[in-house]
PDB file of C-alpha atoms in Angstrom:
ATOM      1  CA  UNK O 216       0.000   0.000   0.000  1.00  0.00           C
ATOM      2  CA  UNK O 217       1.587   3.490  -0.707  1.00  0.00           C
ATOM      3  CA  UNK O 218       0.352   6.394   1.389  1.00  0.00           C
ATOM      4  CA  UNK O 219      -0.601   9.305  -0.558  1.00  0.00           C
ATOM      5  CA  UNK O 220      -0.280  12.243   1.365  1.00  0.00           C
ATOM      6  CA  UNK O 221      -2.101  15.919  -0.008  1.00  0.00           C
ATOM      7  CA  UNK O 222      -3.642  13.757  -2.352  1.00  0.00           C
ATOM      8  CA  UNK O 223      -6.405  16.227  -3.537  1.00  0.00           C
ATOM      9  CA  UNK O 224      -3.744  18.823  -4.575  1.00  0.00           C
ATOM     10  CA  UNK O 225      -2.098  19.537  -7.760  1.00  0.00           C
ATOM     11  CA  UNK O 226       0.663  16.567  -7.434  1.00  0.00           C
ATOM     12  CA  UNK O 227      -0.873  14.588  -5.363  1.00  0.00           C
ATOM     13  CA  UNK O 228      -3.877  14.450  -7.206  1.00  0.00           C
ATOM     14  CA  UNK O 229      -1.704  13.000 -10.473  1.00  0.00           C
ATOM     15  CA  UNK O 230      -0.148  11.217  -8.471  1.00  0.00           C
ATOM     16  CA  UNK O 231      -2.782   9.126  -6.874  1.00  0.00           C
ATOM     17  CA  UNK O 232      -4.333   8.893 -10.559  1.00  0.00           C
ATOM     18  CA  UNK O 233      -0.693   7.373 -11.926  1.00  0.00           C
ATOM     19  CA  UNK O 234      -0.482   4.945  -9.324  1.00  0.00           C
ATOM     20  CA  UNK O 235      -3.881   3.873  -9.513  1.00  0.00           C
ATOM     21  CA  UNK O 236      -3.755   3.336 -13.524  1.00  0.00           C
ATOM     22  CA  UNK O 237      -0.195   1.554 -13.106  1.00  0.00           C
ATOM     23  CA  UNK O 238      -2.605  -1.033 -10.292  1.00  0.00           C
ATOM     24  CA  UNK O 239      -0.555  -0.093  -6.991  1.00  0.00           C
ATOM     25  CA  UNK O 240      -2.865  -0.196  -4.028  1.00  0.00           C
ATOM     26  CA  UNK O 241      -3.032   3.699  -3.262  1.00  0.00           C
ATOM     27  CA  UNK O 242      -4.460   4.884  -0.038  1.00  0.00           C
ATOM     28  CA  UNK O 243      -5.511   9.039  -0.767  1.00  0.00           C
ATOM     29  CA  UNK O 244      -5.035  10.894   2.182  1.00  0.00           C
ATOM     30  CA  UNK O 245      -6.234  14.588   2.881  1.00  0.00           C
ATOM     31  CA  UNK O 246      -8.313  16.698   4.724  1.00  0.00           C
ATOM     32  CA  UNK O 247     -11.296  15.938   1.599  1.00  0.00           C
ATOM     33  CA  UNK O 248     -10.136  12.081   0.450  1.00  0.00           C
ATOM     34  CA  UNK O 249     -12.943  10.595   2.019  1.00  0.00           C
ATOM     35  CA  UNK O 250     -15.553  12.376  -0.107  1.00  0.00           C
ATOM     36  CA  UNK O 251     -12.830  13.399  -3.056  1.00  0.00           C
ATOM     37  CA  UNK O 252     -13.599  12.000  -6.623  1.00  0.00           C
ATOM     38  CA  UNK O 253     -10.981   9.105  -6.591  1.00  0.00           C
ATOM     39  CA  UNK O 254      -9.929   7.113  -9.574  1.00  0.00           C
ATOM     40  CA  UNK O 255     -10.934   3.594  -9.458  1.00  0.00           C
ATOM     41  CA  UNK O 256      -8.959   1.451  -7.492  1.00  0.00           C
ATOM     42  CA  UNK O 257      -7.864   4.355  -4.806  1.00  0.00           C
ATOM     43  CA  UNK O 258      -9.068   4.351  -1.140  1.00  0.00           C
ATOM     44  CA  UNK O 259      -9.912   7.820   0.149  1.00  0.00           C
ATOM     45  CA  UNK O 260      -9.010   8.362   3.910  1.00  0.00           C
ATOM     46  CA  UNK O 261      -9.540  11.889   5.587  1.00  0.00           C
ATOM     47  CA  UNK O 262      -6.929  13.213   7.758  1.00  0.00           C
ATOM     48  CA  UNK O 263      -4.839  15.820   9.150  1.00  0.00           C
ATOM     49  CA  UNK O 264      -0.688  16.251   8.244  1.00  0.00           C
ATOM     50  CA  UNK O 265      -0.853  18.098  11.107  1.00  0.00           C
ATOM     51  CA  UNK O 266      -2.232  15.734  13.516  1.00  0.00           C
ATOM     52  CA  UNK O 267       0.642  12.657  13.841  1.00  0.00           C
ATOM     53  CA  UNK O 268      -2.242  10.517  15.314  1.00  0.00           C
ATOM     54  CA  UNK O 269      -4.177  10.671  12.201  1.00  0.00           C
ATOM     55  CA  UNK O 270      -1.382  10.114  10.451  1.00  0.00           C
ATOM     56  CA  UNK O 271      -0.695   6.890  12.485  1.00  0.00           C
ATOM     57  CA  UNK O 272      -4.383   6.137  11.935  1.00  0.00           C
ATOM     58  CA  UNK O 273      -3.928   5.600   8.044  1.00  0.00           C
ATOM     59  CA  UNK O 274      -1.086   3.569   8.069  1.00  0.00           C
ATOM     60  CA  UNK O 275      -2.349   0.039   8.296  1.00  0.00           C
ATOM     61  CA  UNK O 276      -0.255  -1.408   5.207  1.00  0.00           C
ATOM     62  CA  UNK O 277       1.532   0.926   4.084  1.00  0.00           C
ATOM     63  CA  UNK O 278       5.212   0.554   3.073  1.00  0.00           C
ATOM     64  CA  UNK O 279       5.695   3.722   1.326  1.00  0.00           C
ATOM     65  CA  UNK O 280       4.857   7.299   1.383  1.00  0.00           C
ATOM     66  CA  UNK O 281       4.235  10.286  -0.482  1.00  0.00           C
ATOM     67  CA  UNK O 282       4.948  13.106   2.054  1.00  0.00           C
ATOM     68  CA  UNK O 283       4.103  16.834   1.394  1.00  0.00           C
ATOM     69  CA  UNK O 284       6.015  19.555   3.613  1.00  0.00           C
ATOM     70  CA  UNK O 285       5.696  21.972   6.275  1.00  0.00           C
ATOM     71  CA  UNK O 286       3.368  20.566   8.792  1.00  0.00           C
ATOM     72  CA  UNK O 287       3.311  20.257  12.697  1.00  0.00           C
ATOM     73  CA  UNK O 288       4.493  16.993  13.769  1.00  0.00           C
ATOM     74  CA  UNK O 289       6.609  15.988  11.041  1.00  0.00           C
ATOM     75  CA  UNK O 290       9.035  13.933  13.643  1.00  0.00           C
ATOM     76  CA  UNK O 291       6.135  12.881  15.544  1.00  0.00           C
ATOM     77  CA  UNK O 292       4.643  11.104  12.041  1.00  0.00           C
ATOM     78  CA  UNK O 293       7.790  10.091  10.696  1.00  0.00           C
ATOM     79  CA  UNK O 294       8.477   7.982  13.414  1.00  0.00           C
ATOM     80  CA  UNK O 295       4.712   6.627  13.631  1.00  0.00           C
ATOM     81  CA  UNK O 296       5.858   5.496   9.608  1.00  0.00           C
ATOM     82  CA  UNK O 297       8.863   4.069  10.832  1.00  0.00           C
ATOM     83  CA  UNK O 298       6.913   2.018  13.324  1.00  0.00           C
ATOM     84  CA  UNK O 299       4.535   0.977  10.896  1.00  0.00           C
ATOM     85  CA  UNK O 300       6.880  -0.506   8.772  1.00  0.00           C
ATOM     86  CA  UNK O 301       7.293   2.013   5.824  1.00  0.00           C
ATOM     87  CA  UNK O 302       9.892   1.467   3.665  1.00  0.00           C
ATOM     88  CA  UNK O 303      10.423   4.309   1.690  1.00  0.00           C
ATOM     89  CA  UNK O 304       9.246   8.353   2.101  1.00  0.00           C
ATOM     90  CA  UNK O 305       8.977  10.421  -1.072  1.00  0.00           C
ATOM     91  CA  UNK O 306       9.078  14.085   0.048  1.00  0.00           C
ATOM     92  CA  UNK O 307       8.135  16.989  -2.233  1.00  0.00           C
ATOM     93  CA  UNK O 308      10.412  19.449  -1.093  1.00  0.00           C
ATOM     94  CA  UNK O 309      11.381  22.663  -3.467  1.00  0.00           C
ATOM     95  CA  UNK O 310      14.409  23.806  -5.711  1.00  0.00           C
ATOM     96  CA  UNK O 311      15.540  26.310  -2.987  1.00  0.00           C
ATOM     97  CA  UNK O 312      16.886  23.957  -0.314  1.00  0.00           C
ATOM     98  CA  UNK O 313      20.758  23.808  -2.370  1.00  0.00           C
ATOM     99  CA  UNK O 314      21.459  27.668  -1.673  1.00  0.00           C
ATOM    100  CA  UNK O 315      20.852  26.542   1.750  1.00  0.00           C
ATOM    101  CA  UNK O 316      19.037  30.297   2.950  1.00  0.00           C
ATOM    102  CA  UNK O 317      17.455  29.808   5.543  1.00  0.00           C
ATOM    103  CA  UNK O 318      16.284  33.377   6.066  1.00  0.00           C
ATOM    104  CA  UNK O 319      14.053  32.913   3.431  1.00  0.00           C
ATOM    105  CA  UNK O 320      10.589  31.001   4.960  1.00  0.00           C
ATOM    106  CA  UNK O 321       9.733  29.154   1.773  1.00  0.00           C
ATOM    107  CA  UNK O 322      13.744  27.569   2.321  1.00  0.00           C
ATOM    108  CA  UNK O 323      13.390  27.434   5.842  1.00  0.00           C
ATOM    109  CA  UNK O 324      10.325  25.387   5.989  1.00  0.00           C
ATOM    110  CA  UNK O 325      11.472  22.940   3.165  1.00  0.00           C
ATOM    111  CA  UNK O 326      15.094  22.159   4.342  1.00  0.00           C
ATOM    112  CA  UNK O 327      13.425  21.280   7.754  1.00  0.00           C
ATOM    113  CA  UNK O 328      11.316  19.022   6.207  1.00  0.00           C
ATOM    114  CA  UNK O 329      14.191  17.221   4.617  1.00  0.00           C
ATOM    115  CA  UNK O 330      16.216  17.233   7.943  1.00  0.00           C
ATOM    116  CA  UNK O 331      13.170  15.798   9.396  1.00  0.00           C
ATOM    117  CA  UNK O 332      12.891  12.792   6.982  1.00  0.00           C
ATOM    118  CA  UNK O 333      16.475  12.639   7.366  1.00  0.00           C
ATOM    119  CA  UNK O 334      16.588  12.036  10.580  1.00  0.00           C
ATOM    120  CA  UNK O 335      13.801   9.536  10.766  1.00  0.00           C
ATOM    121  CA  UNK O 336      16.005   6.994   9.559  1.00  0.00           C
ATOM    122  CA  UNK O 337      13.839   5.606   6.833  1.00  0.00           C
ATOM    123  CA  UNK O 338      15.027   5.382   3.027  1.00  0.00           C
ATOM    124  CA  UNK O 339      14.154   8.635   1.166  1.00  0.00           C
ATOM    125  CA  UNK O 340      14.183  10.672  -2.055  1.00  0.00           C
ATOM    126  CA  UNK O 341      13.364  13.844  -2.153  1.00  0.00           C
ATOM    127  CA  UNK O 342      11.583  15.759  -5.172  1.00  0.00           C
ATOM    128  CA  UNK O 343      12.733  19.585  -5.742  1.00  0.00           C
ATOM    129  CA  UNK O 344      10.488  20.748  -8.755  1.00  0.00           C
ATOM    130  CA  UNK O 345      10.757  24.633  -9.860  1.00  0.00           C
ATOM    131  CA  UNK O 346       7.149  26.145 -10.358  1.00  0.00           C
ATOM    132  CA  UNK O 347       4.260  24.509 -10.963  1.00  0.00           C
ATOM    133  CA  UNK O 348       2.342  24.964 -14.740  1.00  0.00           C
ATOM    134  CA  UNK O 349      -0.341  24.722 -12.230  1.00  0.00           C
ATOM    135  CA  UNK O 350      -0.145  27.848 -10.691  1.00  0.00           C
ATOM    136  CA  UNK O 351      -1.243  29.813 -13.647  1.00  0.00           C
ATOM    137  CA  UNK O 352      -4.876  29.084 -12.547  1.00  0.00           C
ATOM    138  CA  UNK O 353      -4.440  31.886 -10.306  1.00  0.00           C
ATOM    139  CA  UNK O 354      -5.617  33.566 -13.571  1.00  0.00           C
ATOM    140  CA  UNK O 355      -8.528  31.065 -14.496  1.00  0.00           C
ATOM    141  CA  UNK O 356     -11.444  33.185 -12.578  1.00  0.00           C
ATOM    142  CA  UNK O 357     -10.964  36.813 -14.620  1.00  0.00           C
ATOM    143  CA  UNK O 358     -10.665  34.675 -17.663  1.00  0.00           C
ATOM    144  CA  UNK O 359     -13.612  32.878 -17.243  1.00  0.00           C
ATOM    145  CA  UNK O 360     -15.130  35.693 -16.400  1.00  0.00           C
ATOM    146  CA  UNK O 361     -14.591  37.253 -19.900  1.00  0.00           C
ATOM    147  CA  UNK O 362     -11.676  39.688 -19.593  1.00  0.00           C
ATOM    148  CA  UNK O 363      -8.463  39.315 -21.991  1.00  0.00           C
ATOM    149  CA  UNK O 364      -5.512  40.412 -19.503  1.00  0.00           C
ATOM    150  CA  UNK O 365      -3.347  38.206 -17.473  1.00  0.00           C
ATOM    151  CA  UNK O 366      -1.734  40.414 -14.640  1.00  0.00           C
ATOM    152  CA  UNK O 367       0.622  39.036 -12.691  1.00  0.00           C
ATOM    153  CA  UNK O 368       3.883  39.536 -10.270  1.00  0.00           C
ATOM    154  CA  UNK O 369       7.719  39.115 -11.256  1.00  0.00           C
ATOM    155  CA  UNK O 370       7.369  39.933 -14.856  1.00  0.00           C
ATOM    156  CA  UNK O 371      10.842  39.536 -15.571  1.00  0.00           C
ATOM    157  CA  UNK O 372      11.360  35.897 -13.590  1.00  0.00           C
ATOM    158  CA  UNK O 373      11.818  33.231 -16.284  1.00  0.00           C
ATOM    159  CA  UNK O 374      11.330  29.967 -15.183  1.00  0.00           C
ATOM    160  CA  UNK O 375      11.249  26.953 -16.576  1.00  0.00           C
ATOM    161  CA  UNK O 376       7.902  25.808 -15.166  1.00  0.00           C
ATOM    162  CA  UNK O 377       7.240  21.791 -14.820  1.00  0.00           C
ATOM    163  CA  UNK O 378       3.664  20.070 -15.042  1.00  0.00           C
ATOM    164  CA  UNK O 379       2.764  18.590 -11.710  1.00  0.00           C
ATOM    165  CA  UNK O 380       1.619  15.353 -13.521  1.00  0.00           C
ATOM    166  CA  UNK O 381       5.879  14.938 -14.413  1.00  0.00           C
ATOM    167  CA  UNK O 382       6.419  15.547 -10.805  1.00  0.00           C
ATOM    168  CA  UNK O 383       4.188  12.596 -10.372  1.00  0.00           C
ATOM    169  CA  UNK O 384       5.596  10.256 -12.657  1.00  0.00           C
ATOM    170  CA  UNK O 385       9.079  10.858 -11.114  1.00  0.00           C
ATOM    171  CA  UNK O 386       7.119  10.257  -7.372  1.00  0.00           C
ATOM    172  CA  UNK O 387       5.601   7.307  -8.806  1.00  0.00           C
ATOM    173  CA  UNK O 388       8.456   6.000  -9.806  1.00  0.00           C
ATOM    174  CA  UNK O 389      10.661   6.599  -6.470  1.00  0.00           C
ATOM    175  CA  UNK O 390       7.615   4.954  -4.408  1.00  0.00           C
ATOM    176  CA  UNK O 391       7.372   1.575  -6.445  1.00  0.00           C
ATOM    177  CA  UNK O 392      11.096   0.710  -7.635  1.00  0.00           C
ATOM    178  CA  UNK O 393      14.368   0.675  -6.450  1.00  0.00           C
ATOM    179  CA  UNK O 394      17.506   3.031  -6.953  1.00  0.00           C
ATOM    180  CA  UNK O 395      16.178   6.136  -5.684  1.00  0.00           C
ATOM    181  CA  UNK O 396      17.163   6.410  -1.923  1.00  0.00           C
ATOM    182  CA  UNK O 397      19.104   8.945  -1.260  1.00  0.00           C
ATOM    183  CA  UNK O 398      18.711  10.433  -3.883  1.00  0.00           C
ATOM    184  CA  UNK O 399      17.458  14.251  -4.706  1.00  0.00           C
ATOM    185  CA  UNK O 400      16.077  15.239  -8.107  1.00  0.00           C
ATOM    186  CA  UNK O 401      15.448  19.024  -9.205  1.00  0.00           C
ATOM    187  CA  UNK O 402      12.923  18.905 -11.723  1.00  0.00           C
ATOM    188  CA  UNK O 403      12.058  21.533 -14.751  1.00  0.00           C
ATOM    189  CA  UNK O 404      10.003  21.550 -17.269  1.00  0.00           C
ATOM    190  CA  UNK O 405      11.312  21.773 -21.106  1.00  0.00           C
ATOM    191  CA  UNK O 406      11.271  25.556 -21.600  1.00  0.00           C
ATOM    192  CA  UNK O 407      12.157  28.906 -19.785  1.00  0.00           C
ATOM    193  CA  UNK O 408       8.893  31.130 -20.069  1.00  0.00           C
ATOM    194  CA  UNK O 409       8.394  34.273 -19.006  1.00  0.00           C
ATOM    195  CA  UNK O 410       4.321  35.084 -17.242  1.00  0.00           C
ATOM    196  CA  UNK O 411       3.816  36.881 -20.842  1.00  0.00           C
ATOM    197  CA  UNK O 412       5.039  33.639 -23.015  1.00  0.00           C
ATOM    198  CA  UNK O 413       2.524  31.577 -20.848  1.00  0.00           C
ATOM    199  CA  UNK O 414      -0.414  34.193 -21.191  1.00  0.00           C
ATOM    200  CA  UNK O 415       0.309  34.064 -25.027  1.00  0.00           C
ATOM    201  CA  UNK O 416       0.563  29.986 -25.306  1.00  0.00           C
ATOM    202  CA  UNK O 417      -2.687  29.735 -22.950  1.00  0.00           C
ATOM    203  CA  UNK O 418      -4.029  32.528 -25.745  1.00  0.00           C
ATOM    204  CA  UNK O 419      -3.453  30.228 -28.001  1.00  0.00           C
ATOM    205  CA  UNK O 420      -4.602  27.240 -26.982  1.00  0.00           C
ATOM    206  CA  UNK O 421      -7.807  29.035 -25.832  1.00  0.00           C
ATOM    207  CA  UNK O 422      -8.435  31.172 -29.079  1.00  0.00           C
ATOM    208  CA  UNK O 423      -8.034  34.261 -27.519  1.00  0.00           C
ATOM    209  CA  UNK O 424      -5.591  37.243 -27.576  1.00  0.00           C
ATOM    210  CA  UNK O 425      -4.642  37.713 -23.629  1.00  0.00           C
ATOM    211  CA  UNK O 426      -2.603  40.969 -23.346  1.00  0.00           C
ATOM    212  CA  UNK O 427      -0.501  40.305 -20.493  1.00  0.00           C
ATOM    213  CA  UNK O 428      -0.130  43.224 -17.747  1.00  0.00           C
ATOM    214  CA  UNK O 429       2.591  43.136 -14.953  1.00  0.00           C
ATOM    215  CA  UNK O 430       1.837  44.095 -11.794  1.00  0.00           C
ATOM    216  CA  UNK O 431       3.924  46.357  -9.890  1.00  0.00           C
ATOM    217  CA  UNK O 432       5.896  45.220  -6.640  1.00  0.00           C
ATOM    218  CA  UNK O 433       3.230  47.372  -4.529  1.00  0.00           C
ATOM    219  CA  UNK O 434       0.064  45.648  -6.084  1.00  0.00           C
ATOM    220  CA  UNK O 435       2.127  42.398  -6.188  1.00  0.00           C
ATOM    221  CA  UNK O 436       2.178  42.584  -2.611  1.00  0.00           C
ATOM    222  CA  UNK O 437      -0.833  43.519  -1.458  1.00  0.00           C
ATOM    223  CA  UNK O 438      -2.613  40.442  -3.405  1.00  0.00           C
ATOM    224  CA  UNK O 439      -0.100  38.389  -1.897  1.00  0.00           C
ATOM    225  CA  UNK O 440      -0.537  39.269   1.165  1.00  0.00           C
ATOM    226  CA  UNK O 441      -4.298  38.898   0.922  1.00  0.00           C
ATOM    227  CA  UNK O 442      -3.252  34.848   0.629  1.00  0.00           C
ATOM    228  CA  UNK O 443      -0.763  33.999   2.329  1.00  0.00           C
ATOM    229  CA  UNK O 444       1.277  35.021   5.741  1.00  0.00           C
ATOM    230  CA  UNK O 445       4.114  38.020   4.811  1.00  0.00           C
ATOM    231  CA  UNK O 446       7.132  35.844   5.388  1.00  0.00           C
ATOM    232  CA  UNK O 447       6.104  33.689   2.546  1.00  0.00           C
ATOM    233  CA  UNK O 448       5.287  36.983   0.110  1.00  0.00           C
ATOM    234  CA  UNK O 449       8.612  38.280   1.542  1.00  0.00           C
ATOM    235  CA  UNK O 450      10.815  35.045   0.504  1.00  0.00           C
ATOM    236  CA  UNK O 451       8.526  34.984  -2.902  1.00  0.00           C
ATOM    237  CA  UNK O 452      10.165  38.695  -3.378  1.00  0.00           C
ATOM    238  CA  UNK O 453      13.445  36.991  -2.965  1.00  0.00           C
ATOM    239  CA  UNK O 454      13.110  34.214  -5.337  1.00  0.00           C
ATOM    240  CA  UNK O 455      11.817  36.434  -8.759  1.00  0.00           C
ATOM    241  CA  UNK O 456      12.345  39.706  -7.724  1.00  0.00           C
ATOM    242  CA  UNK O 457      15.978  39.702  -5.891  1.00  0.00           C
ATOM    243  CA  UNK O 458      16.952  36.850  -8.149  1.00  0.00           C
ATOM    244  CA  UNK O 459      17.879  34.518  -5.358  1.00  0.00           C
ATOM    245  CA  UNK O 460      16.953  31.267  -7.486  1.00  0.00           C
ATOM    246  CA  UNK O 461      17.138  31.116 -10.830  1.00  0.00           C
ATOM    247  CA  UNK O 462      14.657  28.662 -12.285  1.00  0.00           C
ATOM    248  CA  UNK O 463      15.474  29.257 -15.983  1.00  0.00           C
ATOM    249  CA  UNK O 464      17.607  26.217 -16.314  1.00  0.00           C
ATOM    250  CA  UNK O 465      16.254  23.585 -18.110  1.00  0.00           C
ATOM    251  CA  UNK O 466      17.212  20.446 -16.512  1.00  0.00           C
ATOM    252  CA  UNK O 467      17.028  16.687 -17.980  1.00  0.00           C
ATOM    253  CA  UNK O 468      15.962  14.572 -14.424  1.00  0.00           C
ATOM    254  CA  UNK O 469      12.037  14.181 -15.710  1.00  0.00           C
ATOM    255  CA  UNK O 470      13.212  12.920 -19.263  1.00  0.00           C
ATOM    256  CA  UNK O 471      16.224  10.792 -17.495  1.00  0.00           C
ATOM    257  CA  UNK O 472      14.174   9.379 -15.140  1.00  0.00           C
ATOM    258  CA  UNK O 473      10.577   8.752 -17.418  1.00  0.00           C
ATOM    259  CA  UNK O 474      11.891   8.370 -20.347  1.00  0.00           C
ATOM    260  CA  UNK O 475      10.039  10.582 -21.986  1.00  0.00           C
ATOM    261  CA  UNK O 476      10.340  14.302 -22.728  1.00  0.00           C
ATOM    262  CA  UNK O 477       8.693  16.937 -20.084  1.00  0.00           C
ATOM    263  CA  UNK O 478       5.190  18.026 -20.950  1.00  0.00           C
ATOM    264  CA  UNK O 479       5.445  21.681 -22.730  1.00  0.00           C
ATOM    265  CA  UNK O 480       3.018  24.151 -21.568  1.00  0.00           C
ATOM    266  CA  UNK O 481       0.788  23.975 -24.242  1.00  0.00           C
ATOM    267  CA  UNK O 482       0.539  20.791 -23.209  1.00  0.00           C
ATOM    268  CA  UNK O 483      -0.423  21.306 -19.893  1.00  0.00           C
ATOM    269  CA  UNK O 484      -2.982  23.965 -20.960  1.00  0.00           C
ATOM    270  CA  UNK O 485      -4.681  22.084 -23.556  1.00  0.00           C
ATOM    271  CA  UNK O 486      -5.368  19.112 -20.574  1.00  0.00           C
ATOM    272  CA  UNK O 487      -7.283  22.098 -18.460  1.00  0.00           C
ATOM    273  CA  UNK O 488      -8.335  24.696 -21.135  1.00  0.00           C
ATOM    274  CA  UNK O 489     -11.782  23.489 -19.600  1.00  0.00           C
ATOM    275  CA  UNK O 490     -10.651  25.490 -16.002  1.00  0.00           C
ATOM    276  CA  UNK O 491      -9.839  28.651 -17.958  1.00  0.00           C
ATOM    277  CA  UNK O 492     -13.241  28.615 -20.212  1.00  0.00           C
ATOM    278  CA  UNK O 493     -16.468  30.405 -18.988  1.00  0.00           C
ATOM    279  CA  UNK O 494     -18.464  33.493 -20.389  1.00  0.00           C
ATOM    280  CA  UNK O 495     -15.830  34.389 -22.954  1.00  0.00           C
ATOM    281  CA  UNK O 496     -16.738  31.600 -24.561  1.00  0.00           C
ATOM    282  CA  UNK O 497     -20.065  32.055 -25.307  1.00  0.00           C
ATOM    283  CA  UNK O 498     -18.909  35.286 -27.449  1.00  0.00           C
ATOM    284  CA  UNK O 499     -16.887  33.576 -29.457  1.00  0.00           C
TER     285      UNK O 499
END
């Protein structure tokens, strides 16, 4: 049984889907999993990352894990998997943790995680992926909503954004074979875009023609901040506006490790042009 931890989120959703297509016995856990949508063959089990007793609760089974970061208890839960008899942790962690900054909250929280499973004595890979293709939903609700601009933060960052369903293959593969422990993969996608390059593919695969519009660092901020705690918009700044991790590299672990090429972002927006779609449709 492999223990799918945030398994109604971006990766964890693929990644539950993979494993349940490839046969594995998968075991969704999440605060939702019970009542999620689950591919057949998955088992949906609600619980808390932050809780290491319901952790403990859903491990009847299980001898690997797909562990998400940055919750209470991690030591607590890791050695509750330990005691189960887990044999392997797969922890998404984030391309940050090599410059080692700890000053930065996004770093800080990630490089404890990894200490954590570290420490815990269990055989572990950990997953470092640069930004998600995922996170340009953020724009899905104006677009549905009719208008044709994309504004966004950190116009200048260039990344080279990777689809969470590669991240899953790679987990998937770490959770059911051999070879990986010990190991740590930083994953990209195939191609450095820019937040206008992704508003004009989306355009495109959407028949539209989105005029993309930076924000500045003061509106930036303040929509940030109206999501998340300051620290986190603070070590955001760092990343794409101070420059303090480049994510324009593009690197060849998904294609070494799949065997296949990374999915472009065309592709990833023509699998959930659906999300994007809405009145603007209708006037086409």
């Amino acid at each position: 049984m492999i223990l799918v931890t945030g398994a109604t989120g971006h990766v964890g959703s693929e990644l539950v889907s993979a494993l349940a297509r490839a046969g594995a016995p998968v075991r969704a856990f999440s605060r939702s999993a019970a009542s999620a949508d689950l591919p057949t063959g998955a088992e949906g089990v609600s619980g808390d990352l932050n809780s290491a007793d319901s952790v403990a609760a859903a491990l009847d089974g299980v001898r690997a894990v797909f562990l998400m970061p940055g919750h209470q208890q991690a030591h607590e839960s890791l050695a509750a998997m330990r005691a189960a008899g887990v044999e392997r942790v797969v922890l998404l962690s984030g391309a940050s943790v090599p410059g080692g900054d700890t000053s930065n909250a996004v770093t800080r929280y990630m490089t404890e995680a990894e200490s954590a499973v570290r420490e815990s004595g269990l055989p572990w890979t950990f997953l470092r992926p640069f930004s998600f293709m995922s996170n340009t939903l953020e724009w899905a609700e104006a677009l549905r909503a009719g208008s044709d601009t994309v504004r966004a933060p950190f116009a200048g960052a260039r990344s080279a954004v990777v689809d969470p369903c590669d991240i899953a293959a790679v987990a998937a593969l770490a959770l059911t074979g051999s070879g990986h422990e010990g190991r740590a993969y930083t994953l990209s996608g195939p191609e450095a875009l820019l937040p206008a390059d992704r508003a004009r593919i989306l355009g495109e695969v959407l028949g539209r023609t989105l005029r993309f519009e930076a924000l500045s660092d003061e509106e930036a901020r303040a929509v940030m901040e109206a999501r998340m705690p300051v620290e986190y918009v603070d070590a955001f700044f760092g990343f794409f506006a101070e420059g303090t991790l480049d994510e324009s590299p593009v690197l060849p672990a998904v294609g070494d490790l799949t065997g296949r090429p990374p999915r472009t972002f065309a592709q990833w927006a023509q699998a959930h042009a659906d999300a994007f779609r809405g009145a603007a449709a209708f006037r086409m």
